[in-house]
PDB file of C-alpha atoms and ligand atoms in Angstrom:
ATOM      1  CA  MET A   1      18.755 -31.705   3.624  1.00 49.00           C
ATOM      2  CA  SER A   2      18.917 -27.949   2.974  1.00 63.00           C
ATOM      3  CA  GLU A   3      16.555 -25.653   4.880  1.00 78.00           C
ATOM      4  CA  GLN A   4      13.476 -24.559   2.895  1.00 89.00           C
ATOM      5  CA  LYS A   5      13.633 -20.930   1.884  1.00 97.00           C
ATOM      6  CA  THR A   6      10.697 -18.601   2.411  1.00 98.00           C
ATOM      7  CA  ALA A   7       9.500 -15.806   0.127  1.00 99.00           C
ATOM      8  CA  LEU A   8       6.864 -13.122   0.740  1.00 99.00           C
ATOM      9  CA  VAL A   9       4.993 -11.736  -2.261  1.00 99.00           C
ATOM     10  CA  THR A  10       2.792  -8.707  -1.626  1.00 99.00           C
ATOM     11  CA  GLY A  11      -0.334  -8.598  -3.780  1.00 98.00           C
ATOM     12  CA  GLY A  12      -0.068 -12.317  -4.533  1.00 98.00           C
ATOM     13  CA  SER A  13      -3.785 -12.904  -5.002  1.00 98.00           C
ATOM     14  CA  ARG A  14      -3.973 -11.978  -8.672  1.00 97.00           C
ATOM     15  CA  GLY A  15      -2.160 -11.001 -11.846  1.00 98.00           C
ATOM     16  CA  ILE A  16       1.599 -10.617 -11.761  1.00 98.00           C
ATOM     17  CA  GLY A  17       1.792 -11.363  -8.018  1.00 98.00           C
ATOM     18  CA  ARG A  18       0.025 -14.690  -8.464  1.00 98.00           C
ATOM     19  CA  ALA A  19       2.417 -15.666 -11.271  1.00 98.00           C
ATOM     20  CA  VAL A  20       5.379 -14.696  -9.071  1.00 99.00           C
ATOM     21  CA  CYS A  21       4.005 -16.855  -6.223  1.00 99.00           C
ATOM     22  CA  LEU A  22       3.700 -19.846  -8.555  1.00 98.00           C
ATOM     23  CA  GLU A  23       7.139 -19.343 -10.071  1.00 98.00           C
ATOM     24  CA  LEU A  24       8.843 -19.033  -6.669  1.00 98.00           C
ATOM     25  CA  ALA A  25       6.952 -22.049  -5.323  1.00 98.00           C
ATOM     26  CA  GLY A  26       8.164 -23.965  -8.392  1.00 98.00           C
ATOM     27  CA  ALA A  27      11.704 -22.880  -7.499  1.00 98.00           C
ATOM     28  CA  GLY A  28      11.253 -24.471  -4.055  1.00 98.00           C
ATOM     29  CA  TYR A  29      10.271 -21.506  -1.886  1.00 98.00           C
ATOM     30  CA  TYR A  30       7.598 -21.686   0.807  1.00 98.00           C
ATOM     31  CA  VAL A  31       5.489 -18.772  -0.407  1.00 98.00           C
ATOM     32  CA  LEU A  32       3.634 -16.279   1.761  1.00 99.00           C
ATOM     33  CA  VAL A  33       0.764 -15.005  -0.374  1.00 99.00           C
ATOM     34  CA  ASN A  34      -0.164 -11.495   0.725  1.00 99.00           C
ATOM     35  CA  TYR A  35      -3.358  -9.760  -0.356  1.00 99.00           C
ATOM     36  CA  ARG A  36      -5.574  -6.970   0.907  1.00 98.00           C
ATOM     37  CA  THR A  37      -9.229  -7.802   0.173  1.00 98.00           C
ATOM     38  CA  GLN A  38      -9.629 -10.613  -2.347  1.00 98.00           C
ATOM     39  CA  GLU A  39      -9.396 -13.645  -0.107  1.00 98.00           C
ATOM     40  CA  ALA A  40     -11.007 -16.033  -2.600  1.00 98.00           C
ATOM     41  CA  ALA A  41      -8.461 -15.090  -5.275  1.00 98.00           C
ATOM     42  CA  ALA A  42      -5.599 -15.468  -2.782  1.00 99.00           C
ATOM     43  CA  LYS A  43      -6.889 -18.928  -1.798  1.00 98.00           C
ATOM     44  CA  GLU A  44      -6.951 -19.835  -5.476  1.00 98.00           C
ATOM     45  CA  THR A  45      -3.281 -18.834  -5.744  1.00 99.00           C
ATOM     46  CA  LEU A  46      -2.482 -21.043  -2.759  1.00 99.00           C
ATOM     47  CA  ILE A  47      -4.402 -23.982  -4.217  1.00 98.00           C
ATOM     48  CA  MET A  48      -2.496 -23.578  -7.485  1.00 98.00           C
ATOM     49  CA  ILE A  49       0.782 -23.613  -5.541  1.00 98.00           C
ATOM     50  CA  MET A  50      -0.222 -26.759  -3.703  1.00 98.00           C
ATOM     51  CA  ASP A  51      -1.582 -28.491  -6.804  1.00 98.00           C
ATOM     52  CA  ALA A  52       1.836 -27.961  -8.361  1.00 98.00           C
ATOM     53  CA  GLY A  53       3.465 -29.651  -5.348  1.00 98.00           C
ATOM     54  CA  GLY A  54       4.602 -26.482  -3.583  1.00 98.00           C
ATOM     55  CA  GLY A  55       3.951 -25.016  -0.144  1.00 98.00           C
ATOM     56  CA  GLY A  56       2.839 -21.730   1.282  1.00 98.00           C
ATOM     57  CA  GLU A  57       0.205 -19.871   3.250  1.00 98.00           C
ATOM     58  CA  LEU A  58      -1.967 -16.776   3.095  1.00 98.00           C
ATOM     59  CA  CYS A  59      -0.889 -13.620   4.880  1.00 98.00           C
ATOM     60  CA  PRO A  60      -3.488 -10.877   4.534  1.00 98.00           C
ATOM     61  CA  PHE A  61      -2.557  -7.309   5.346  1.00 99.00           C
ATOM     62  CA  ASP A  62      -2.849  -3.891   3.801  1.00 99.00           C
ATOM     63  CA  VAL A  63       0.705  -2.791   2.961  1.00 99.00           C
ATOM     64  CA  THR A  64      -0.193   0.812   3.854  1.00 98.00           C
ATOM     65  CA  ASP A  65      -1.162  -0.111   7.425  1.00 98.00           C
ATOM     66  CA  GLN A  66       2.226   0.025   9.172  1.00 98.00           C
ATOM     67  CA  PRO A  67       1.290  -1.279  12.644  1.00 98.00           C
ATOM     68  CA  THR A  68      -0.615  -4.232  11.189  1.00 98.00           C
ATOM     69  CA  VAL A  69       2.171  -5.055   8.738  1.00 99.00           C
ATOM     70  CA  ALA A  70       4.711  -4.973  11.579  1.00 98.00           C
ATOM     71  CA  ALA A  71       2.583  -7.286  13.740  1.00 98.00           C
ATOM     72  CA  CYS A  72       1.967  -9.758  10.890  1.00 98.00           C
ATOM     73  CA  LEU A  73       5.632  -9.899   9.938  1.00 98.00           C
ATOM     74  CA  LYS A  74       6.637 -10.415  13.567  1.00 98.00           C
ATOM     75  CA  ASP A  75       4.225 -13.325  13.819  1.00 98.00           C
ATOM     76  CA  LEU A  76       5.392 -14.823  10.515  1.00 98.00           C
ATOM     77  CA  THR A  77       9.092 -14.620  11.293  1.00 98.00           C
ATOM     78  CA  GLY A  78       8.412 -15.925  14.807  1.00 97.00           C
ATOM     79  CA  ARG A  79       6.654 -19.007  13.406  1.00 97.00           C
ATOM     80  CA  LEU A  80       8.565 -19.593  10.177  1.00 97.00           C
ATOM     81  CA  GLY A  81      11.993 -18.096  10.764  1.00 98.00           C
ATOM     82  CA  PHE A  82      13.963 -16.254   8.137  1.00 98.00           C
ATOM     83  CA  ILE A  83      12.224 -14.722   5.107  1.00 98.00           C
ATOM     84  CA  GLU A  84      14.914 -14.652   2.446  1.00 98.00           C
ATOM     85  CA  VAL A  85      13.034 -13.153  -0.489  1.00 98.00           C
ATOM     86  CA  LEU A  86      10.640 -10.213  -0.581  1.00 99.00           C
ATOM     87  CA  VAL A  87       8.747  -9.210  -3.704  1.00 99.00           C
ATOM     88  CA  ASN A  88       7.101  -5.802  -3.329  1.00 99.00           C
ATOM     89  CA  ASN A  89       4.415  -6.282  -5.963  1.00 98.00           C
ATOM     90  CA  ALA A  90       1.244  -4.785  -4.440  1.00 98.00           C
ATOM     91  CA  GLY A  91       0.209  -1.739  -6.402  1.00 98.00           C
ATOM     92  CA  VAL A  92      -2.787   0.237  -7.565  1.00 98.00           C
ATOM     93  CA  ALA A  93      -3.463   2.704 -10.351  1.00 97.00           C
ATOM     94  CA  ALA A  94      -5.926   5.607 -10.351  1.00 97.00           C
ATOM     95  CA  ASP A  95      -5.338   7.298 -13.681  1.00 97.00           C
ATOM     96  CA  GLY A  96      -6.450  10.804 -14.558  1.00 98.00           C
ATOM     97  CA  LEU A  97      -5.080  14.123 -15.713  1.00 98.00           C
ATOM     98  CA  PHE A  98      -3.058  15.838 -13.006  1.00 98.00           C
ATOM     99  CA  GLY A  99      -5.167  19.012 -13.123  1.00 98.00           C
ATOM    100  CA  LEU A 100      -8.265  17.010 -12.272  1.00 98.00           C
ATOM    101  CA  MET A 101      -6.741  14.531  -9.849  1.00 98.00           C
ATOM    102  CA  PRO A 102      -8.410  14.368  -6.433  1.00 98.00           C
ATOM    103  CA  PRO A 103      -5.991  14.211  -3.486  1.00 98.00           C
ATOM    104  CA  GLU A 104      -7.188  10.729  -2.524  1.00 98.00           C
ATOM    105  CA  ASP A 105      -6.091   9.335  -5.915  1.00 98.00           C
ATOM    106  CA  TRP A 106      -2.647  10.857  -5.459  1.00 98.00           C
ATOM    107  CA  HIS A 107      -2.215   9.571  -1.910  1.00 98.00           C
ATOM    108  CA  ARG A 108      -3.676   6.091  -2.463  1.00 98.00           C
ATOM    109  CA  VAL A 109      -1.340   5.322  -5.344  1.00 98.00           C
ATOM    110  CA  VAL A 110       1.791   6.836  -3.790  1.00 98.00           C
ATOM    111  CA  ASP A 111       1.053   5.360  -0.372  1.00 98.00           C
ATOM    112  CA  THR A 112       0.437   1.826  -1.623  1.00 98.00           C
ATOM    113  CA  THR A 113       3.698   1.750  -3.552  1.00 98.00           C
ATOM    114  CA  LEU A 114       6.063   3.817  -1.401  1.00 98.00           C
ATOM    115  CA  SER A 115       4.733   3.440   2.133  1.00 98.00           C
ATOM    116  CA  GLY A 116       4.134  -0.200   1.189  1.00 99.00           C
ATOM    117  CA  PHE A 117       7.822  -0.505   0.280  1.00 99.00           C
ATOM    118  CA  TYR A 118       8.866   1.035   3.606  1.00 99.00           C
ATOM    119  CA  ASN A 119       6.387  -0.834   5.784  1.00 99.00           C
ATOM    120  CA  VAL A 120       7.146  -4.309   4.436  1.00 99.00           C
ATOM    121  CA  THR A 121      10.826  -4.017   3.567  1.00 99.00           C
ATOM    122  CA  LYS A 122      12.093  -2.463   6.785  1.00 98.00           C
ATOM    123  CA  PRO A 123      11.142  -5.240   9.216  1.00 98.00           C
ATOM    124  CA  LEU A 124      12.451  -7.940   6.866  1.00 98.00           C
ATOM    125  CA  LEU A 125      15.752  -6.192   6.165  1.00 98.00           C
ATOM    126  CA  LYS A 126      17.299  -6.511   9.633  1.00 97.00           C
ATOM    127  CA  PRO A 127      17.336 -10.325   9.634  1.00 98.00           C
ATOM    128  CA  MET A 128      18.631 -10.316   6.049  1.00 98.00           C
ATOM    129  CA  LEU A 129      21.547  -8.090   7.081  1.00 98.00           C
ATOM    130  CA  ALA A 130      22.222 -10.295  10.107  1.00 98.00           C
ATOM    131  CA  LYS A 131      22.239 -13.471   7.958  1.00 98.00           C
ATOM    132  CA  LYS A 132      24.131 -11.721   5.165  1.00 98.00           C
ATOM    133  CA  ARG A 133      21.744 -12.931   2.482  1.00 98.00           C
ATOM    134  CA  GLY A 134      18.469 -11.925   0.985  1.00 98.00           C
ATOM    135  CA  SER A 135      16.889 -10.538  -2.133  1.00 98.00           C
ATOM    136  CA  ILE A 136      14.371  -7.719  -2.398  1.00 99.00           C
ATOM    137  CA  ILE A 137      12.617  -7.162  -5.692  1.00 99.00           C
ATOM    138  CA  SER A 138      10.114  -4.397  -6.325  1.00 99.00           C
ATOM    139  CA  ILE A 139       7.745  -4.143  -9.253  1.00 99.00           C
ATOM    140  CA  SER A 140       7.927  -0.718 -10.858  1.00 98.00           C
ATOM    141  CA  SER A 141       6.601   0.121 -14.335  1.00 98.00           C
ATOM    142  CA  VAL A 142       7.528   1.421 -17.754  1.00 98.00           C
ATOM    143  CA  SER A 143       5.452   4.406 -16.657  1.00 97.00           C
ATOM    144  CA  ALA A 144       8.217   5.378 -14.206  1.00 98.00           C
ATOM    145  CA  LEU A 145      10.701   5.532 -17.064  1.00 98.00           C
ATOM    146  CA  VAL A 146       8.638   7.300 -19.733  1.00 96.00           C
ATOM    147  CA  GLY A 147       6.081   9.215 -17.640  1.00 95.00           C
ATOM    148  CA  ASN A 148       2.818   8.149 -19.278  1.00 93.00           C
ATOM    149  CA  ARG A 149       0.237  10.923 -19.624  1.00 95.00           C
ATOM    150  CA  GLY A 150      -2.585  10.564 -17.116  1.00 97.00           C
ATOM    151  CA  GLN A 151      -0.350   8.730 -14.644  1.00 98.00           C
ATOM    152  CA  THR A 152       1.485  11.415 -12.654  1.00 98.00           C
ATOM    153  CA  ASN A 153       0.602   9.652  -9.395  1.00 98.00           C
ATOM    154  CA  TYR A 154       1.525   6.192 -10.665  1.00 98.00           C
ATOM    155  CA  ALA A 155       4.694   7.366 -12.456  1.00 98.00           C
ATOM    156  CA  ALA A 156       5.819   9.263  -9.345  1.00 98.00           C
ATOM    157  CA  ALA A 157       5.228   6.257  -7.115  1.00 98.00           C
ATOM    158  CA  LYS A 158       6.911   3.797  -9.451  1.00 98.00           C
ATOM    159  CA  ALA A 159       9.887   6.128 -10.082  1.00 98.00           C
ATOM    160  CA  GLY A 160      10.195   6.569  -6.313  1.00 98.00           C
ATOM    161  CA  LEU A 161      10.445   2.821  -5.981  1.00 98.00           C
ATOM    162  CA  ILE A 162      13.433   2.823  -8.326  1.00 98.00           C
ATOM    163  CA  GLY A 163      15.204   5.574  -6.356  1.00 98.00           C
ATOM    164  CA  ALA A 164      14.510   3.870  -3.051  1.00 99.00           C
ATOM    165  CA  SER A 165      15.719   0.507  -4.347  1.00 99.00           C
ATOM    166  CA  ARG A 166      18.922   1.920  -5.804  1.00 98.00           C
ATOM    167  CA  ALA A 167      19.708   3.752  -2.560  1.00 99.00           C
ATOM    168  CA  LEU A 168      18.947   0.679  -0.469  1.00 99.00           C
ATOM    169  CA  ALA A 169      21.037  -1.529  -2.768  1.00 99.00           C
ATOM    170  CA  GLY A 170      24.015   0.716  -2.039  1.00 98.00           C
ATOM    171  CA  GLU A 171      23.420   0.426   1.699  1.00 98.00           C
ATOM    172  CA  THR A 172      23.102  -3.360   1.733  1.00 98.00           C
ATOM    173  CA  ALA A 173      25.434  -4.629  -1.011  1.00 98.00           C
ATOM    174  CA  ARG A 174      28.341  -5.352   1.324  1.00 98.00           C
ATOM    175  CA  ALA A 175      26.082  -7.334   3.590  1.00 98.00           C
ATOM    176  CA  GLY A 176      25.092  -9.633   0.718  1.00 98.00           C
ATOM    177  CA  VAL A 177      21.514  -8.365   0.405  1.00 98.00           C
ATOM    178  CA  ARG A 178      20.569  -7.631  -3.193  1.00 99.00           C
ATOM    179  CA  VAL A 179      17.894  -5.079  -4.098  1.00 99.00           C
ATOM    180  CA  ASN A 180      16.531  -4.880  -7.632  1.00 99.00           C
ATOM    181  CA  VAL A 181      13.562  -3.612  -9.605  1.00 99.00           C
ATOM    182  CA  VAL A 182      11.561  -5.122 -12.435  1.00 99.00           C
ATOM    183  CA  ALA A 183       9.807  -2.607 -14.677  1.00 98.00           C
ATOM    184  CA  PRO A 184       7.052  -4.323 -16.665  1.00 98.00           C
ATOM    185  CA  GLY A 185       5.463  -2.835 -19.740  1.00 97.00           C
ATOM    186  CA  LEU A 186       1.806  -3.609 -20.364  1.00 96.00           C
ATOM    187  CA  ILE A 187       0.858  -6.969 -18.935  1.00 97.00           C
ATOM    188  CA  GLU A 188      -2.365  -8.934 -19.347  1.00 96.00           C
ATOM    189  CA  THR A 189      -3.996  -8.549 -15.895  1.00 96.00           C
ATOM    190  CA  GLU A 190      -7.083  -6.931 -14.354  1.00 94.00           C
ATOM    191  CA  MET A 191      -5.142  -3.649 -14.200  1.00 91.00           C
ATOM    192  CA  THR A 192      -5.027  -3.454 -18.001  1.00 92.00           C
ATOM    193  CA  ALA A 193      -8.385  -5.152 -18.665  1.00 91.00           C
ATOM    194  CA  ASP A 194     -10.170  -1.944 -19.684  1.00 89.00           C
ATOM    195  CA  MET A 195      -7.477  -0.644 -22.024  1.00 87.00           C
ATOM    196  CA  PRO A 196      -8.305  -0.845 -25.746  1.00 89.00           C
ATOM    197  CA  ARG A 197      -6.283  -3.766 -27.126  1.00 87.00           C
ATOM    198  CA  ASP A 198      -5.785  -2.378 -30.639  1.00 86.00           C
ATOM    199  CA  ARG A 199      -4.300   0.882 -29.404  1.00 83.00           C
ATOM    200  CA  ILE A 200      -2.095  -0.885 -26.872  1.00 84.00           C
ATOM    201  CA  LYS A 201      -0.631  -3.155 -29.510  1.00 82.00           C
ATOM    202  CA  GLN A 202       0.405  -0.156 -31.592  1.00 90.00           C
ATOM    203  CA  LEU A 203       2.512   1.038 -28.651  1.00 91.00           C
ATOM    204  CA  ILE A 204       4.377  -2.227 -28.246  1.00 95.00           C
ATOM    205  CA  PRO A 205       7.033  -3.273 -30.780  1.00 96.00           C
ATOM    206  CA  MET A 206       6.266  -6.941 -30.092  1.00 96.00           C
ATOM    207  CA  ALA A 207       2.587  -6.102 -30.811  1.00 94.00           C
ATOM    208  CA  ARG A 208       1.184  -7.962 -27.806  1.00 94.00           C
ATOM    209  CA  LEU A 209       0.755  -7.534 -24.099  1.00 95.00           C
ATOM    210  CA  GLY A 210       3.078  -9.413 -21.816  1.00 97.00           C
ATOM    211  CA  ARG A 211       1.940 -12.384 -19.772  1.00 98.00           C
ATOM    212  CA  PRO A 212       2.298 -12.385 -15.954  1.00 98.00           C
ATOM    213  CA  GLU A 213       4.581 -15.436 -16.196  1.00 98.00           C
ATOM    214  CA  GLU A 214       6.996 -13.422 -18.325  1.00 98.00           C
ATOM    215  CA  ILE A 215       7.466 -11.038 -15.387  1.00 98.00           C
ATOM    216  CA  ALA A 216       7.514 -13.833 -12.834  1.00 99.00           C
ATOM    217  CA  ARG A 217      10.385 -15.641 -14.551  1.00 98.00           C
ATOM    218  CA  VAL A 218      12.527 -12.494 -14.383  1.00 99.00           C
ATOM    219  CA  VAL A 219      11.682 -12.015 -10.698  1.00 99.00           C
ATOM    220  CA  ALA A 220      12.654 -15.630  -9.999  1.00 98.00           C
ATOM    221  CA  PHE A 221      15.918 -15.124 -11.886  1.00 98.00           C
ATOM    222  CA  LEU A 222      16.745 -12.035  -9.814  1.00 98.00           C
ATOM    223  CA  CYS A 223      16.095 -13.993  -6.603  1.00 97.00           C
ATOM    224  CA  SER A 224      18.295 -16.862  -7.678  1.00 98.00           C
ATOM    225  CA  ASP A 225      22.026 -17.445  -7.367  1.00 97.00           C
ATOM    226  CA  ALA A 226      22.222 -16.968 -11.137  1.00 98.00           C
ATOM    227  CA  ALA A 227      21.838 -13.243 -10.362  1.00 98.00           C
ATOM    228  CA  SER A 228      24.368 -13.233  -7.509  1.00 98.00           C
ATOM    229  CA  TYR A 229      26.282 -10.200  -8.885  1.00 98.00           C
ATOM    230  CA  ILE A 230      23.203  -8.129  -9.797  1.00 98.00           C
ATOM    231  CA  THR A 231      22.075  -5.414  -7.418  1.00 99.00           C
ATOM    232  CA  GLY A 232      20.695  -1.889  -7.712  1.00 98.00           C
ATOM    233  CA  GLN A 233      19.383  -2.596 -11.208  1.00 98.00           C
ATOM    234  CA  VAL A 234      16.138  -1.985 -13.059  1.00 98.00           C
ATOM    235  CA  LEU A 235      15.243  -4.740 -15.486  1.00 98.00           C
ATOM    236  CA  SER A 236      12.671  -3.714 -18.095  1.00 98.00           C
ATOM    237  CA  VAL A 237      10.366  -6.434 -19.398  1.00 98.00           C
ATOM    238  CA  ASN A 238       8.175  -4.700 -21.945  1.00 98.00           C
ATOM    239  CA  GLY A 239       8.244  -6.192 -25.423  1.00 97.00           C
ATOM    240  CA  GLY A 240      10.607  -3.472 -26.623  1.00 97.00           C
ATOM    241  CA  MET A 241       8.650  -0.406 -25.498  1.00 95.00           C
ATOM    242  CA  LEU A 242      11.731   1.640 -24.546  1.00 82.00           C
TER     243      LEU A 242
HETATM  244  P1  NDP B 301      -3.709  -6.379 -10.107  1.00 71.31           P
HETATM  245  O1  NDP B 301      -4.568  -5.171 -10.013  1.00 71.31           O
HETATM  246  O2  NDP B 301      -4.130  -7.531 -10.968  1.00 71.31           O
HETATM  247  O3  NDP B 301      -3.416  -6.947  -8.626  1.00 71.31           O
HETATM  248  C1  NDP B 301      -2.996  -6.070  -7.632  1.00 71.31           C
HETATM  249  C2  NDP B 301      -2.565  -6.864  -6.432  1.00 71.31           C
HETATM  250  O4  NDP B 301      -2.110  -5.947  -5.429  1.00 71.31           O
HETATM  251  C3  NDP B 301      -3.689  -7.650  -5.806  1.00 71.31           C
HETATM  252  O5  NDP B 301      -3.144  -8.855  -5.303  1.00 71.31           O
HETATM  253  C4  NDP B 301      -4.149  -6.761  -4.662  1.00 71.31           C
HETATM  254  O6  NDP B 301      -4.747  -7.477  -3.576  1.00 71.31           O
HETATM  255  C5  NDP B 301      -2.824  -6.195  -4.213  1.00 71.31           C
HETATM  256  N1  NDP B 301      -2.933  -4.956  -3.474  1.00 71.31           N
HETATM  257  C6  NDP B 301      -3.378  -3.740  -3.894  1.00 71.31           C
HETATM  258  N2  NDP B 301      -3.322  -2.857  -2.891  1.00 71.31           N
HETATM  259  C7  NDP B 301      -2.839  -3.513  -1.811  1.00 71.31           C
HETATM  260  C8  NDP B 301      -2.551  -3.145  -0.485  1.00 71.31           C
HETATM  261  N3  NDP B 301      -2.755  -1.901  -0.037  1.00 71.31           N
HETATM  262  N4  NDP B 301      -2.062  -4.091   0.364  1.00 71.31           N
HETATM  263  C9  NDP B 301      -1.854  -5.353  -0.055  1.00 71.31           C
HETATM  264  N5  NDP B 301      -2.101  -5.765  -1.324  1.00 71.31           N
HETATM  265  C10 NDP B 301      -2.590  -4.846  -2.172  1.00 71.31           C
HETATM  266  O7  NDP B 301      -2.272  -5.834 -10.538  1.00 71.31           O
HETATM  267  P2  NDP B 301      -1.175  -6.403 -11.543  1.00 71.31           P
HETATM  268  O8  NDP B 301      -0.947  -7.834 -11.303  1.00 71.31           O
HETATM  269  O9  NDP B 301      -1.490  -5.906 -12.892  1.00 71.31           O
HETATM  270  O10 NDP B 301       0.081  -5.557 -11.056  1.00 71.31           O
HETATM  271  C11 NDP B 301       0.983  -6.024 -10.086  1.00 71.31           C
HETATM  272  C12 NDP B 301       2.086  -4.994  -9.916  1.00 71.31           C
HETATM  273  O11 NDP B 301       2.721  -4.765 -11.179  1.00 71.31           O
HETATM  274  C13 NDP B 301       1.555  -3.629  -9.465  1.00 71.31           C
HETATM  275  O12 NDP B 301       2.504  -3.027  -8.608  1.00 71.31           O
HETATM  276  C14 NDP B 301       1.459  -2.850 -10.763  1.00 71.31           C
HETATM  277  O13 NDP B 301       1.553  -1.465 -10.538  1.00 71.31           O
HETATM  278  C15 NDP B 301       2.651  -3.386 -11.516  1.00 71.31           C
HETATM  279  N6  NDP B 301       2.562  -3.250 -12.953  1.00 71.31           N
HETATM  280  C16 NDP B 301       1.524  -3.790 -13.673  1.00 71.31           C
HETATM  281  C17 NDP B 301       1.482  -3.645 -15.036  1.00 71.31           C
HETATM  282  C18 NDP B 301       0.394  -4.211 -15.882  1.00 71.31           C
HETATM  283  O14 NDP B 301       0.370  -3.920 -17.091  1.00 71.31           O
HETATM  284  N7  NDP B 301      -0.518  -5.011 -15.346  1.00 71.31           N
HETATM  285  C19 NDP B 301       2.538  -2.902 -15.755  1.00 71.31           C
HETATM  286  C20 NDP B 301       3.578  -2.393 -14.918  1.00 71.31           C
HETATM  287  C21 NDP B 301       3.587  -2.573 -13.571  1.00 71.31           C
HETATM  288  P3  NDP B 301      -6.342  -7.823  -3.592  1.00 71.31           P
HETATM  289  O15 NDP B 301      -6.510  -8.896  -4.639  1.00 71.31           O
HETATM  290  O16 NDP B 301      -6.646  -8.334  -2.227  1.00 71.31           O
HETATM  291  O17 NDP B 301      -7.034  -6.551  -3.953  1.00 71.31           O
END
């Protein structure tokens, strides 16, 4: 029998992260569901995984808290062994015009995405390089590619994720570790709940928001052997927005 593969999804309690957890569990991964504060939502994700016949566990940590992340990942790899797939999905938005943006909104958004990438990816990379396999997928945004007004912090963070992933992909390609980015458009989650639907639909050629599962399926594809020659890429999933 082949060894069960393990995947870590940051921000797996809700929205896109939850859909990614379910999709990867359906593909046979033991899924580590990370979250920061919403334990009840994370438990719901885990119950959904188990109800569908999959396996996994909760792993709470704040991706910006480097020492805690390092300790949690050490414990997880000590207990469970190799983590073959990492999905850097945790993210926050704090929109506002740049001229009025308080420093905490800049730092919170950039730190969650970019320090989160560093803090979680680095400890998991070494074993991937040693085993010569692994897949790292980070969730960027259409905002990184077009630079939406009112999102300088978010666009900077999400564009940084693309640069970091491309650079890392170049460093790890020969060792068989693939690093890719998914750039969603506007997806039906809590993050977009307050946006006016009519105006949003005018921006999207397909005239609807995306569903979290439509991102999750692309993430699962990028993790799979079907994507074995894909690395350093940004895959847009946005209903034709670009
Ligand atoms: P949600 O706001 O619905 O969920 C965010 C998730 O991130 C939650 O699980 C939350 O945990 C977790 N999270 C936030 N901060 C931290 C942190 N510091 N440490 C650990 N976990 C954290 O977001 P979406 O599902 O909409 O978005 C998921 C990703 O996709 C984000 O990176 C977002 O930027 C990106 N994206 C979303 C789009 C959209 O239209 N929705 C479009 C393009 C990109 P908790 O529940 O505990 O708070």
